[in-house]
Coordinates of C-alpha atoms and ligand atoms in Angstrom, one line a residue:
M11 CA 0.0 0.0 0.0
S12 CA 1.4 3.3 -1.0
N13 CA 1.8 6.1 1.5
A14 CA -0.8 8.2 -0.3
E15 CA -3.3 5.3 0.0
L16 CA -2.6 4.9 3.7
E17 CA -3.0 8.6 4.2
Q18 CA -6.3 8.6 2.4
L19 CA -7.7 5.7 4.4
R20 CA -6.5 7.4 7.7
N21 CA -8.2 10.6 6.6
R22 CA -11.4 8.7 6.1
L23 CA -11.0 7.1 9.6
D24 CA -10.5 10.6 11.1
E25 CA -13.8 11.6 9.5
I26 CA -15.6 8.5 10.8
N27 CA -14.1 9.1 14.3
S28 CA -15.6 12.6 14.3
E29 CA -19.0 11.3 13.1
L30 CA -18.8 8.6 15.8
L31 CA -17.9 11.2 18.5
K32 CA -20.8 13.4 17.4
L33 CA -23.2 10.4 17.6
I34 CA -22.0 9.2 21.0
S35 CA -22.1 12.7 22.4
E36 CA -25.6 13.1 21.1
R37 CA -26.5 9.7 22.6
A38 CA -25.0 10.9 25.9
T39 CA -27.2 13.9 26.1
V40 CA -30.3 11.6 25.5
V41 CA -28.9 9.4 28.3
Q42 CA -28.7 12.4 30.6
D43 CA -32.3 13.3 29.8
I44 CA -33.4 9.7 30.6
G45 CA -31.3 10.0 33.9
A46 CA -33.2 13.1 34.9
V47 CA -36.6 11.4 34.2
K48 CA -35.6 8.4 36.2
E49 CA -34.3 10.6 39.0
K50 CA -37.7 12.3 39.2
Q51 CA -39.6 9.0 39.1
G52 CA -37.2 7.5 41.7
V53 CA -36.5 4.4 39.5
P54 CA -33.1 2.8 39.3
K55 CA -30.7 4.0 36.6
F56 CA -29.4 0.6 35.8
D57 CA -31.8 -1.3 33.6
P58 CA -30.3 -4.7 32.6
E59 CA -33.5 -5.7 30.7
R60 CA -33.3 -2.7 28.5
E61 CA -29.6 -3.3 28.0
K62 CA -30.2 -6.9 27.0
K63 CA -33.0 -5.9 24.5
M64 CA -30.7 -3.3 22.9
L65 CA -27.8 -5.8 22.6
D66 CA -30.0 -8.5 21.1
K67 CA -31.3 -6.0 18.5
L68 CA -27.8 -4.8 17.6
V69 CA -26.5 -8.3 17.2
E70 CA -29.4 -9.1 14.9
E71 CA -28.7 -6.1 12.8
N72 CA -24.9 -6.7 12.8
K73 CA -23.6 -7.6 9.3
G74 CA -20.0 -7.9 10.3
P75 CA -17.1 -7.7 10.1
F76 CA -17.2 -7.4 13.9
T77 CA -18.2 -10.6 15.7
E78 CA -21.3 -10.8 17.9
S79 CA -19.2 -10.9 21.0
T80 CA -17.2 -7.8 19.9
I81 CA -20.5 -5.9 19.3
R82 CA -21.7 -6.8 22.7
T83 CA -18.5 -5.8 24.4
L84 CA -18.3 -2.4 22.6
F85 CA -21.9 -1.5 23.4
K86 CA -21.7 -2.8 27.0
Q87 CA -18.9 -0.3 27.4
I88 CA -21.1 2.5 26.0
F89 CA -23.9 1.5 28.4
K90 CA -21.5 1.5 31.3
A91 CA -20.2 5.0 30.4
S92 CA -23.8 6.2 30.1
L93 CA -24.7 4.8 33.5
D94 CA -21.6 6.6 35.0
L95 CA -22.8 9.8 33.4
Q96 CA -26.2 9.4 34.9
S97 CA -24.7 8.7 38.4
T98 CA -22.3 11.7 38.2
E99 CA -25.2 14.0 37.2
H100 CA -27.1 12.7 40.2
K101 CA -24.1 13.2 42.6
K102 CA -23.8 16.8 41.4
N103 CA -27.3 17.5 42.6
L104 CA -26.9 16.2 46.2
L105 CA -27.6 18.9 48.8
V106 CA -24.5 17.9 50.7
S107 CA -22.3 18.4 47.7
R108 CA -19.9 21.2 47.2
K109 CA -21.3 21.5 43.7
T110 CA -24.6 22.5 45.1
R111 CA -23.2 24.9 47.7
K112 CA -19.7 26.3 47.3
E113 CA -19.4 28.0 50.7
D114 CA -18.7 26.1 53.9
T115 CA -21.8 25.5 56.0
L116 CA -21.4 27.1 59.4
I117 CA -23.3 25.6 62.3
L118 CA -24.5 28.3 64.6
L119 CA -24.9 27.1 68.2
P120 CA -26.1 28.9 71.3
Q121 CA -23.6 31.1 73.1
D122 CA -22.2 32.2 69.8
V123 CA -20.4 28.9 69.2
V124 CA -19.8 28.4 65.5
V125 CA -18.7 25.1 64.0
G126 CA -17.0 25.1 60.6
G127 CA -15.8 28.7 60.8
N128 CA -12.4 30.1 61.8
A129 CA -12.2 28.4 65.2
S130 CA -11.7 24.7 65.9
L131 CA -14.1 22.9 68.2
M132 CA -13.1 20.5 70.9
V133 CA -16.0 18.3 72.1
A134 CA -15.2 16.4 75.3
G135 CA -17.1 14.5 77.9
P136 CA -17.8 11.0 79.2
C137 CA -18.7 8.1 77.0
S138 CA -21.8 7.6 79.2
V139 CA -23.7 9.8 81.6
E140 CA -23.5 7.6 84.7
S141 CA -24.5 9.8 87.6
E142 CA -25.1 13.5 88.5
Q143 CA -21.8 13.5 90.4
Q144 CA -19.7 12.1 87.6
T145 CA -21.3 14.4 85.0
R146 CA -20.9 17.5 87.1
T147 CA -17.2 16.7 87.9
V148 CA -16.5 16.4 84.2
A149 CA -18.5 19.6 83.3
A150 CA -16.6 21.6 85.9
A151 CA -13.2 20.4 84.6
L152 CA -14.2 21.1 80.9
A153 CA -15.6 24.5 81.7
K154 CA -12.3 25.3 83.5
A155 CA -10.3 24.2 80.4
G156 CA -12.3 26.5 78.1
I157 CA -14.4 23.7 76.5
K158 CA -17.8 24.8 75.1
V159 CA -19.5 21.6 74.1
M160 CA -19.8 18.6 76.4
R161 CA -20.7 15.1 75.1
G162 CA -22.4 12.4 77.2
G163 CA -24.2 9.3 76.2
A164 CA -27.6 8.6 77.6
F165 CA -28.8 6.0 75.1
K166 CA -26.0 3.6 74.5
P167 CA -26.1 1.2 71.6
R168 CA -23.7 -1.5 73.0
T169 CA -22.4 -4.5 71.3
S170 CA -23.7 -6.8 74.1
P171 CA -27.2 -6.5 75.4
Y172 CA -25.8 -7.3 78.9
D173 CA -23.6 -4.2 78.9
F174 CA -24.7 -0.8 80.4
Q175 CA -27.4 0.6 78.2
G176 CA -27.3 4.2 79.5
L177 CA -29.7 6.1 81.7
G178 CA -32.0 7.1 78.9
M179 CA -34.1 10.3 79.3
D180 CA -32.8 10.6 82.9
G181 CA -29.3 10.7 81.5
L182 CA -30.2 13.5 79.1
R183 CA -31.6 15.5 82.1
I184 CA -28.5 15.0 84.1
L185 CA -26.3 16.1 81.2
R186 CA -28.4 19.2 80.6
E187 CA -28.4 20.2 84.3
A188 CA -24.6 19.8 84.6
A189 CA -24.0 21.6 81.3
D190 CA -26.3 24.5 82.4
E191 CA -24.5 24.8 85.7
Y192 CA -21.2 25.3 84.0
G193 CA -22.3 27.2 80.9
L194 CA -21.7 24.4 78.5
L195 CA -23.6 23.1 75.4
T196 CA -24.6 19.5 75.1
I197 CA -24.4 16.7 72.6
S198 CA -25.9 13.3 73.1
E199 CA -26.7 10.3 70.9
I200 CA -30.3 9.6 70.1
V201 CA -31.1 6.1 68.8
D202 CA -34.9 6.1 68.4
P203 CA -36.8 8.4 66.1
A204 CA -39.5 8.8 68.8
H205 CA -36.9 10.3 71.1
I206 CA -35.8 13.1 68.7
E207 CA -38.6 15.5 69.7
P208 CA -38.4 14.8 73.5
S209 CA -34.6 15.2 73.4
L210 CA -34.8 18.8 72.0
D211 CA -35.0 20.4 75.5
Y212 CA -31.9 18.6 76.6
V213 CA -29.4 18.6 73.7
D214 CA -27.9 21.4 71.7
I215 CA -26.7 18.9 69.1
I216 CA -28.3 15.5 68.3
Q217 CA -25.7 12.8 67.7
I218 CA -26.5 10.0 65.3
G219 CA -24.1 7.2 66.1
A220 CA -22.0 5.0 63.8
R221 CA -24.3 2.0 64.2
N222 CA -27.3 4.1 63.2
M223 CA -25.7 5.9 60.3
Q224 CA -28.0 4.1 58.0
N225 CA -31.0 4.0 60.3
F226 CA -33.0 5.9 57.6
E227 CA -36.1 6.5 59.8
L228 CA -33.9 8.1 62.4
L229 CA -32.1 10.2 59.8
K230 CA -35.5 11.3 58.5
A231 CA -36.7 12.2 62.0
A232 CA -33.5 14.2 62.6
G233 CA -34.1 16.0 59.3
E234 CA -37.4 17.3 60.4
V235 CA -36.3 19.2 63.5
N236 CA -34.5 22.5 63.8
K237 CA -31.5 21.3 65.8
P238 CA -27.9 20.7 64.6
V239 CA -27.0 17.0 64.0
L240 CA -23.6 15.3 64.4
L241 CA -23.6 12.3 62.1
K242 CA -21.0 9.6 62.7
R243 CA -19.5 7.6 59.9
G244 CA -20.7 3.9 60.1
L245 CA -18.2 1.2 61.0
A246 CA -17.9 0.0 57.5
A247 CA -19.4 2.9 55.5
T248 CA -17.8 4.3 52.4
M249 CA -17.6 8.0 52.2
E250 CA -20.3 7.9 49.5
E251 CA -22.6 6.1 51.9
F252 CA -21.8 8.5 54.6
L253 CA -22.7 11.5 52.5
H254 CA -25.9 9.9 51.3
A255 CA -26.8 9.3 55.0
A256 CA -26.2 13.1 55.6
E257 CA -28.3 13.7 52.5
Y258 CA -31.3 12.0 54.2
I259 CA -31.2 14.7 56.9
L260 CA -30.7 17.7 54.6
S261 CA -33.4 16.4 52.2
R262 CA -35.9 16.7 55.0
G263 CA -35.0 20.4 55.6
N264 CA -32.4 20.3 58.3
T265 CA -29.3 21.7 56.9
Q266 CA -27.4 22.0 60.1
V267 CA -25.4 18.8 59.8
M268 CA -21.8 18.0 60.9
L269 CA -19.9 14.9 59.8
I270 CA -17.6 13.0 62.1
E271 CA -15.0 10.4 61.1
R272 CA -14.7 7.8 63.9
G273 CA -12.5 5.1 62.4
I274 CA -13.5 2.3 60.1
R275 CA -13.2 -1.4 60.6
T276 CA -10.2 -3.0 59.0
Y277 CA -7.9 -6.0 59.7
E278 CA -5.7 -3.9 61.9
K279 CA -5.8 -5.0 65.6
W280 CA -3.5 -2.5 67.3
T281 CA -6.1 0.2 67.1
R282 CA -9.8 -0.2 67.9
N283 CA -10.7 1.0 64.4
T284 CA -8.6 2.5 61.7
L285 CA -8.7 6.3 61.7
D286 CA -9.3 7.2 58.0
I287 CA -7.5 10.5 57.9
S288 CA -7.9 10.7 54.2
A289 CA -11.7 11.0 54.8
V290 CA -11.2 14.5 56.2
P291 CA -9.9 16.3 53.1
I292 CA -12.0 14.2 50.8
L293 CA -15.2 15.0 52.7
K294 CA -14.3 18.7 52.9
Q295 CA -13.7 18.6 49.2
E296 CA -16.9 16.8 48.3
S297 CA -19.1 18.5 50.8
H298 CA -19.7 21.9 52.4
L299 CA -20.5 20.4 55.8
P300 CA -18.1 20.7 58.8
V301 CA -16.0 17.6 59.5
L302 CA -14.9 16.5 62.9
V303 CA -12.7 13.6 64.0
D304 CA -13.4 11.3 67.0
V305 CA -9.9 10.4 68.2
T306 CA -11.2 8.2 71.1
H307 CA -13.3 5.7 69.1
S308 CA -11.1 5.7 66.0
T309 CA -7.9 4.7 67.9
G310 CA -9.2 3.2 71.1
R311 CA -5.9 4.0 72.7
K312 CA -4.8 6.9 74.8
D313 CA -1.1 7.0 73.8
I314 CA -1.7 8.3 70.3
L315 CA -4.6 10.7 70.8
V316 CA -2.4 13.8 70.5
P317 CA -0.7 12.9 67.1
C318 CA -4.0 11.7 65.7
A319 CA -5.8 15.0 66.8
K320 CA -3.0 17.0 65.2
A321 CA -3.2 14.9 62.0
A322 CA -6.9 15.5 61.9
L323 CA -6.5 19.3 62.3
A324 CA -3.7 19.4 59.8
A325 CA -5.9 17.5 57.3
G326 CA -8.5 20.2 57.7
A327 CA -10.9 18.9 60.4
D328 CA -13.1 21.6 62.0
G329 CA -13.1 19.9 65.4
I330 CA -12.1 16.9 67.5
M331 CA -14.1 14.7 69.9
V332 CA -12.5 13.0 72.9
E333 CA -13.8 11.1 75.9
V334 CA -13.1 12.2 79.4
H335 CA -14.1 10.5 82.7
P336 CA -13.3 11.4 86.3
D337 CA -12.2 7.9 87.0
P338 CA -11.9 5.9 83.7
A339 CA -11.1 2.6 85.5
T340 CA -14.6 2.5 87.0
A341 CA -16.4 3.8 83.8
L342 CA -19.5 1.8 82.8
S343 CA -18.5 1.9 79.2
D344 CA -15.2 2.5 77.3
A345 CA -13.2 2.1 80.5
A346 CA -9.9 1.5 78.7
Q347 CA -9.9 4.5 76.4
Q348 CA -11.3 7.5 78.3
L349 CA -8.9 10.1 79.5
N350 CA -9.0 11.2 83.2
I351 CA -9.2 14.9 83.8
D352 CA -5.5 15.5 84.2
E353 CA -4.8 13.5 81.0
F354 CA -7.4 15.5 79.2
N355 CA -5.9 18.8 80.3
T356 CA -2.5 17.6 79.1
F357 CA -4.0 16.4 75.8
F358 CA -5.8 19.6 75.1
N359 CA -2.7 21.7 76.0
D360 CA -0.5 19.6 73.7
V361 CA -3.0 19.9 70.8
K362 CA -3.3 23.7 71.4
A363 CA 0.5 24.0 71.6
S364 CA 0.8 22.5 68.1
G365 CA -0.7 25.7 66.7
L366 CA -3.1 23.6 64.6
F367 CA -6.1 24.2 66.9
R368 CA -7.6 27.5 65.9
E369 CA -8.9 29.3 69.0
Ligands
LIG425 C1 -29.1 3.3 29.1 C2 -28.3 3.5 30.3 C3 -28.3 2.7 31.4 C4 -29.3 1.7 31.6 O1 -28.8 0.6 32.3 C5 -29.9 1.3 30.3 C6 -29.8 2.0 29.2 C7 -28.3 3.4 27.8 O2 -27.1 3.9 27.9 O3 -28.8 3.0 26.8 C8 -30.1 4.4 29.0 C9 -31.2 4.4 30.1 O4 -31.0 4.8 31.2 C10 -32.5 3.7 29.7 O5 -32.7 3.4 28.6 O6 -33.2 3.5 30.7

C-alpha cells in the first residue's frame, strides 16, 4: 500500500471518528435526559433488561465484520459509560455536595459557638452519663479548660445487650443540668426516632451514632427538626454512603449537619478502628458540611490521641471529639480508652501548643 493510499484511508477514519464522536455525544445527552426522568420517578438508573434488548437487536442487525461478541463488548462499554454519566449527574445534585453549595456550612450554636468557621471545636465528655456527680465533675473540669460543648451518652447502643445501656431520658436531664450549671452546650446520641422530639429540650446537638448511620427512619426524623446534628460515619461505611446518609437529613429540611470520622473497621488490631485521615480532606472537598474527628473511638488507645488529633486538624478537620471521665477505670463503658481529667488537660494543651487548633 502506498503512503498516499494509507494517508487517504486514515483521513477517512478521522472523518468517521468525528462522526462517531458526534453520535456518541448526542447519545450521551439523551442518556442524561433519561437519567433526569428516572431521578424524578425515583426508579433505578441501571436497567439490565433494556440493555439486553438493545444488545440483542444490535446483534441481529450486525452484518460484520465485527463478531457478535465484539459488538456486545463495545456496546456494553457504552452503556457502562452512560450509567456513569447518569450517576455523576445525580451526585452533582446532592444537597450535601460542594457542587450544590460552594461556601462552607457554618453551624450556629447557642452562646455564639460556631462550628466550621475560623475556630476549631473540641468536644469532650464522658462516654456515658453515669450519675449526677460524675457528669458535674467532668462539666466543671471542661468549663475550666475552656471547652464549650460537652458530650455524654444517655442511650448507649452497646455490642452486648448485657452491657450498660445508658440512663435514657434521665441521662439527658443529668447532662443538661450539669451543662447549664457550668455554661456548656450538650451533645448526646439519640437512637430512636421517637426520642428526637423529647430530646430537643436537653441537647444542643443531636448525635447519630456509627451503628445508626443508615437507620433511615432516624435520619429522616432528625431531618425534620430545627437542631444541629452530628452524624458519625458507620463502622464499614464508604464516604459515598456517609454523604448519602447526611443527604437524608438535609433532604428533610435540616441543613445543620456535621460529619464525624470515627474510624472504620479494617484487619488492623493494634487500634480499635482505623482512623481514616484521608476522609477529612475528601469529605471537605466533596461536601460543604463541617468535618470532625473522634480520636477516642477511632484509635481506642490513649497514647496516640495527640498525634491523631494533630493529624486531623492538619488535614482540615473543623473539630475533635474526645472522651473524658473522672475515673476511667470505673467507667461503665469504654473504661480502657477514656482520659481522666489530668490526662485531658495535658491532651488539650498539647493539641493547642501544636498551633493547629484555631482558638
Ligand atoms: C441506558 C443507560 C443505562 C441503563 O442501564 C440502560 C440504558 C443506555 O445507555 O442505553 C439508558 C437508560 O438509562 C435507559 O434506557 O433507561
